[in-house]
C-alpha positions as CSV (number, residue, x, y, z in Angstrom):
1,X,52.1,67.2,-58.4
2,X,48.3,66.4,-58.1
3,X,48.7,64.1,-61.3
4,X,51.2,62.0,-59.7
5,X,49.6,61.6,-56.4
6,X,46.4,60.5,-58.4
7,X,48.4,57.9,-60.4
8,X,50.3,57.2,-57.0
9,X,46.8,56.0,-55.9
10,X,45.5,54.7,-59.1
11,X,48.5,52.0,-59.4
12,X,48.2,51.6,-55.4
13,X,44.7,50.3,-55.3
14,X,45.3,48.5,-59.0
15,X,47.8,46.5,-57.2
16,X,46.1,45.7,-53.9
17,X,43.1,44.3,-56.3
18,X,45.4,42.5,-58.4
19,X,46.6,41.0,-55.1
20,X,43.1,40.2,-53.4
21,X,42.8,38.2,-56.3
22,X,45.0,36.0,-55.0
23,X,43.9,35.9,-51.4
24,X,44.8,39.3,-49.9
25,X,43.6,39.4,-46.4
26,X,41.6,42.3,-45.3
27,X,41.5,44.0,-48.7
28,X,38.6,45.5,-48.2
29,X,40.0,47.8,-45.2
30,X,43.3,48.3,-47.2
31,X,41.1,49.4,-49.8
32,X,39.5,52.2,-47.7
33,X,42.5,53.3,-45.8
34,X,43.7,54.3,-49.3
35,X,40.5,55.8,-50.2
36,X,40.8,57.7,-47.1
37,X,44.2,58.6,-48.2
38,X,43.3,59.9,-51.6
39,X,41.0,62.2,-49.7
40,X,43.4,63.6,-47.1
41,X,46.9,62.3,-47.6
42,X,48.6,62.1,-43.7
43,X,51.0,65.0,-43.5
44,X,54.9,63.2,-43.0
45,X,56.5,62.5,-39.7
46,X,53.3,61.6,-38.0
47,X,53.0,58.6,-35.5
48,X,52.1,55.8,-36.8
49,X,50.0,52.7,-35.1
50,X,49.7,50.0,-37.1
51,X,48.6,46.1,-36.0
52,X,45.6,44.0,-35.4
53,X,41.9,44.6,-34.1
54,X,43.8,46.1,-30.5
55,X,44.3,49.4,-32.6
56,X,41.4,48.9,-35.1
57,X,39.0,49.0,-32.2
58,X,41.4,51.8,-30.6
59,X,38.1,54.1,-31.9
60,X,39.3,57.5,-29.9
61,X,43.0,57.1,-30.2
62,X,43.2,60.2,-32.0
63,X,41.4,62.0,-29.4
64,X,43.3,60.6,-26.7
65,X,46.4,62.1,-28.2
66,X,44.7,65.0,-29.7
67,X,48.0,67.1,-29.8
68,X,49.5,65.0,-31.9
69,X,49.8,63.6,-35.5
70,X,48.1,60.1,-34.6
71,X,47.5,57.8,-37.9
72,X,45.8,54.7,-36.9
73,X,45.8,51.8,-39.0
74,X,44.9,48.5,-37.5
75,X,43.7,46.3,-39.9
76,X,40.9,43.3,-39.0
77,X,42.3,40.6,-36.9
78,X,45.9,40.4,-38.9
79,X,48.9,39.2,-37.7
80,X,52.4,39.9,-38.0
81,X,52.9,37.6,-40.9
82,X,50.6,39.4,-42.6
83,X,52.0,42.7,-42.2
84,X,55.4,41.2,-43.4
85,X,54.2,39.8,-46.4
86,X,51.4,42.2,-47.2
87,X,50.3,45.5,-45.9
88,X,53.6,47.6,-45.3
89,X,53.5,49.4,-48.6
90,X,50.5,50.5,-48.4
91,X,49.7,51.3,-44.7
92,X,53.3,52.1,-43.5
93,X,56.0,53.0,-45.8
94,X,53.7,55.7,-48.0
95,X,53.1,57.9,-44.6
96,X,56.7,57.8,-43.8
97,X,56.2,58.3,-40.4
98,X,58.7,59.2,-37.5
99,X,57.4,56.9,-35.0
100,X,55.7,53.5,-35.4
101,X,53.6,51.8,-32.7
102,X,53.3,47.7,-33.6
103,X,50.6,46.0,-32.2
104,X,50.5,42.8,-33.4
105,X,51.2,38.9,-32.4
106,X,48.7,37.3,-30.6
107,X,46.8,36.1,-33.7
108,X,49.7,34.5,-34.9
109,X,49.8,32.4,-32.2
110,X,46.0,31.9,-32.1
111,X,46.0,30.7,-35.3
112,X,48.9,28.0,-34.4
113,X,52.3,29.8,-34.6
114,X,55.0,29.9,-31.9
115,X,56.5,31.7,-30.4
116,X,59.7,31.9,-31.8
117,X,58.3,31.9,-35.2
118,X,55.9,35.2,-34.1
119,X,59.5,36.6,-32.9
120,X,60.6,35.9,-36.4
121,X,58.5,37.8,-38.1
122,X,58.9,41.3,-35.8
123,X,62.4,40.5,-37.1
124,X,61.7,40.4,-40.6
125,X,59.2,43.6,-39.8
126,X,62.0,45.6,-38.0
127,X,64.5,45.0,-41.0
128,X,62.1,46.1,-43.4
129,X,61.5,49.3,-41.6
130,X,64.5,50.2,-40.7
131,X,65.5,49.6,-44.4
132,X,62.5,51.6,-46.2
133,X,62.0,54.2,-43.4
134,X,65.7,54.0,-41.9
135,X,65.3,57.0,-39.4
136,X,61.8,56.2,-37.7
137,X,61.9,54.7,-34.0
138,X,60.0,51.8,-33.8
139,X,57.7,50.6,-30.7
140,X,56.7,47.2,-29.9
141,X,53.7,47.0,-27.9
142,X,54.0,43.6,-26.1
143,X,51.6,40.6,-26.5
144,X,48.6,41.0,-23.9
145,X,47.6,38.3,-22.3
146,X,43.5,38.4,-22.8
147,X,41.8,35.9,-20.7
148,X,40.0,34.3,-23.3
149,X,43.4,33.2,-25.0
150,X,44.7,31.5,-22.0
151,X,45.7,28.4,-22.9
152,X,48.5,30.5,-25.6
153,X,49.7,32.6,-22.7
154,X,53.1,30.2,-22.4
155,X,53.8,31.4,-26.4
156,X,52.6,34.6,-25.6
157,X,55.3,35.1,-22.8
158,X,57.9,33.5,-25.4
159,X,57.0,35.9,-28.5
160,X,57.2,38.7,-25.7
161,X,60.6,37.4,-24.3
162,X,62.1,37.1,-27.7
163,X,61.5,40.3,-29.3
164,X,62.4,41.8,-25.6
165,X,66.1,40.5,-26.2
166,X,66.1,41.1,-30.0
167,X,65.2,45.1,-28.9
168,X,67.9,45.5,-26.3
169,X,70.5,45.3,-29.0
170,X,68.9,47.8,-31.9
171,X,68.8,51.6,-31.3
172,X,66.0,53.6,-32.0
173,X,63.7,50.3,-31.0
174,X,62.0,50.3,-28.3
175,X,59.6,47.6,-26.0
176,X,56.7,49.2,-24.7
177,X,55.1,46.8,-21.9
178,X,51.2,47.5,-22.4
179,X,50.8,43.7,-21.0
180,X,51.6,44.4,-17.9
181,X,50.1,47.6,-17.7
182,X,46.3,45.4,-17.7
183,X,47.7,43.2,-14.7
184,X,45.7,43.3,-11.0
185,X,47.6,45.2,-8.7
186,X,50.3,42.8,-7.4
187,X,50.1,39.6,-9.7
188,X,50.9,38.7,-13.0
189,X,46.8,37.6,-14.0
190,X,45.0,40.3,-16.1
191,X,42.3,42.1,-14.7
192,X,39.0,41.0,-16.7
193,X,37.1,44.4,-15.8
194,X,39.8,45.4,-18.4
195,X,38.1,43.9,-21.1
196,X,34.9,43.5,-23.3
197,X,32.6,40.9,-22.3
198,X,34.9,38.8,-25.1
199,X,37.7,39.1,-22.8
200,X,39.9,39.4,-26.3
201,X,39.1,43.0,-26.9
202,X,39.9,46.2,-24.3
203,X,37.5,48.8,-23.1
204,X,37.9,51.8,-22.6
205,X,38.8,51.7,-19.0
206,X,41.4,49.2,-20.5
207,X,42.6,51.4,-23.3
208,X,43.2,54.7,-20.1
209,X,45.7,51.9,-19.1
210,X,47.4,51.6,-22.4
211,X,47.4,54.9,-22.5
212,X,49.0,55.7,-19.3
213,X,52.1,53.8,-20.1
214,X,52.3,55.2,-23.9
215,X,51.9,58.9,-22.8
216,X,55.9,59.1,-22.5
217,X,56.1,57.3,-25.8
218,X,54.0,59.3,-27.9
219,X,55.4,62.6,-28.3
């Protein structure tokens, strides 16, 4: 058994090199998230979050959920393209987890994608899942709307409205609104005092509110 884990990992990181030759984003991180896992392989049915610098930066998510099998992978800024074309077999499907957190979106968009096209590629995402890990429930975290990406917000609010719909009609997916959860009181503006001086990034007064409206989630 210890023999074909180690040549599990061996081929692993042979073919995410192979890969980085030809561009892989991130590599580096995907390199020591499998280095991590050749230390200390996450036990199966864990929960799994998985996206862009939101959960990357998420530093004490495992302590905020301390009772529970939390396996954080956010990787650099990436985008849901990426993890489509890129990262699931090596930070998703090898954990086969029971529940997977998605944060991811905005830095498609950033980087000039629409909407629909973000909404796209949660669709090619959610196939892929439910093909390679057919019984985990799958979360969408909705696209925040950080101040310092304002002038996205209308494709932001599309991606978000898009994937909403697409959810309604598959079981075991569900749209978990942590957009809203950073609003003022009352309106539809985010709060800034919610944010690092970036106003891209949360805090940690911002991550109590994400964590407020996952608590039922994450259990």
């Amino acid at each position: 058994m210890k023999l074909k884990l180690l040549l599990f990992f061996v081929l692993a990181t042979a073919g995410i090199t192979a890969r980085a030759q030809q561009g892989f984003p991130f590599d580096n991180e995907i390199r020591d998230f499998k280095h991590q896992d050749s230390i200390s392989m996450p036990a199966k049915n864990g929960i799994l979050f998985i996206g862009s610098s939101s959960i990357r930066m998420w530093t004490d998510l495992e302590q905020r959920f301390s009772d529970k099998p939390i396996i954080r992978r956010g990787v650099g800024g990436c985008t849901l393209e990426q993890l489509v074309d890129y990262f699931t077999p090596y930070i998703m499907y090898p954990y086969h987890p029971r529940k997977i957190f998605i944060y991811a979106g905005d830095n498609d968009i950033a980087a000039g994608k629409t909407g629909e096209f973000t909404a796209r590629e949660f669709y090619k995402l959610w196939a892929m899942i439910r093909q390679n890990l057919p019984k985990a429930e799958i979360y969408f975290m909705a696209i925040k709307l950080s101040p310092s990406r304002e002038k996205y917000f209308p494709e932001f609010k599309k991606a978000n409205t898009l994937i909403l719909d697409f959810i309604k009609a598959r079981k075991g997916t569900h749209y978990v609104d942590v957009s809203k959860a950073l609003f003022i009181p009352g309106t539809h503006q985010s709060d800034t005092t919610l944010f690092k001086s970036d106003m891209l990034h949360l805090n940690s007064k911002g991550y109590d509110k994400w964590q407020a409206v996952l608590q039922p989630f994450v259990k």
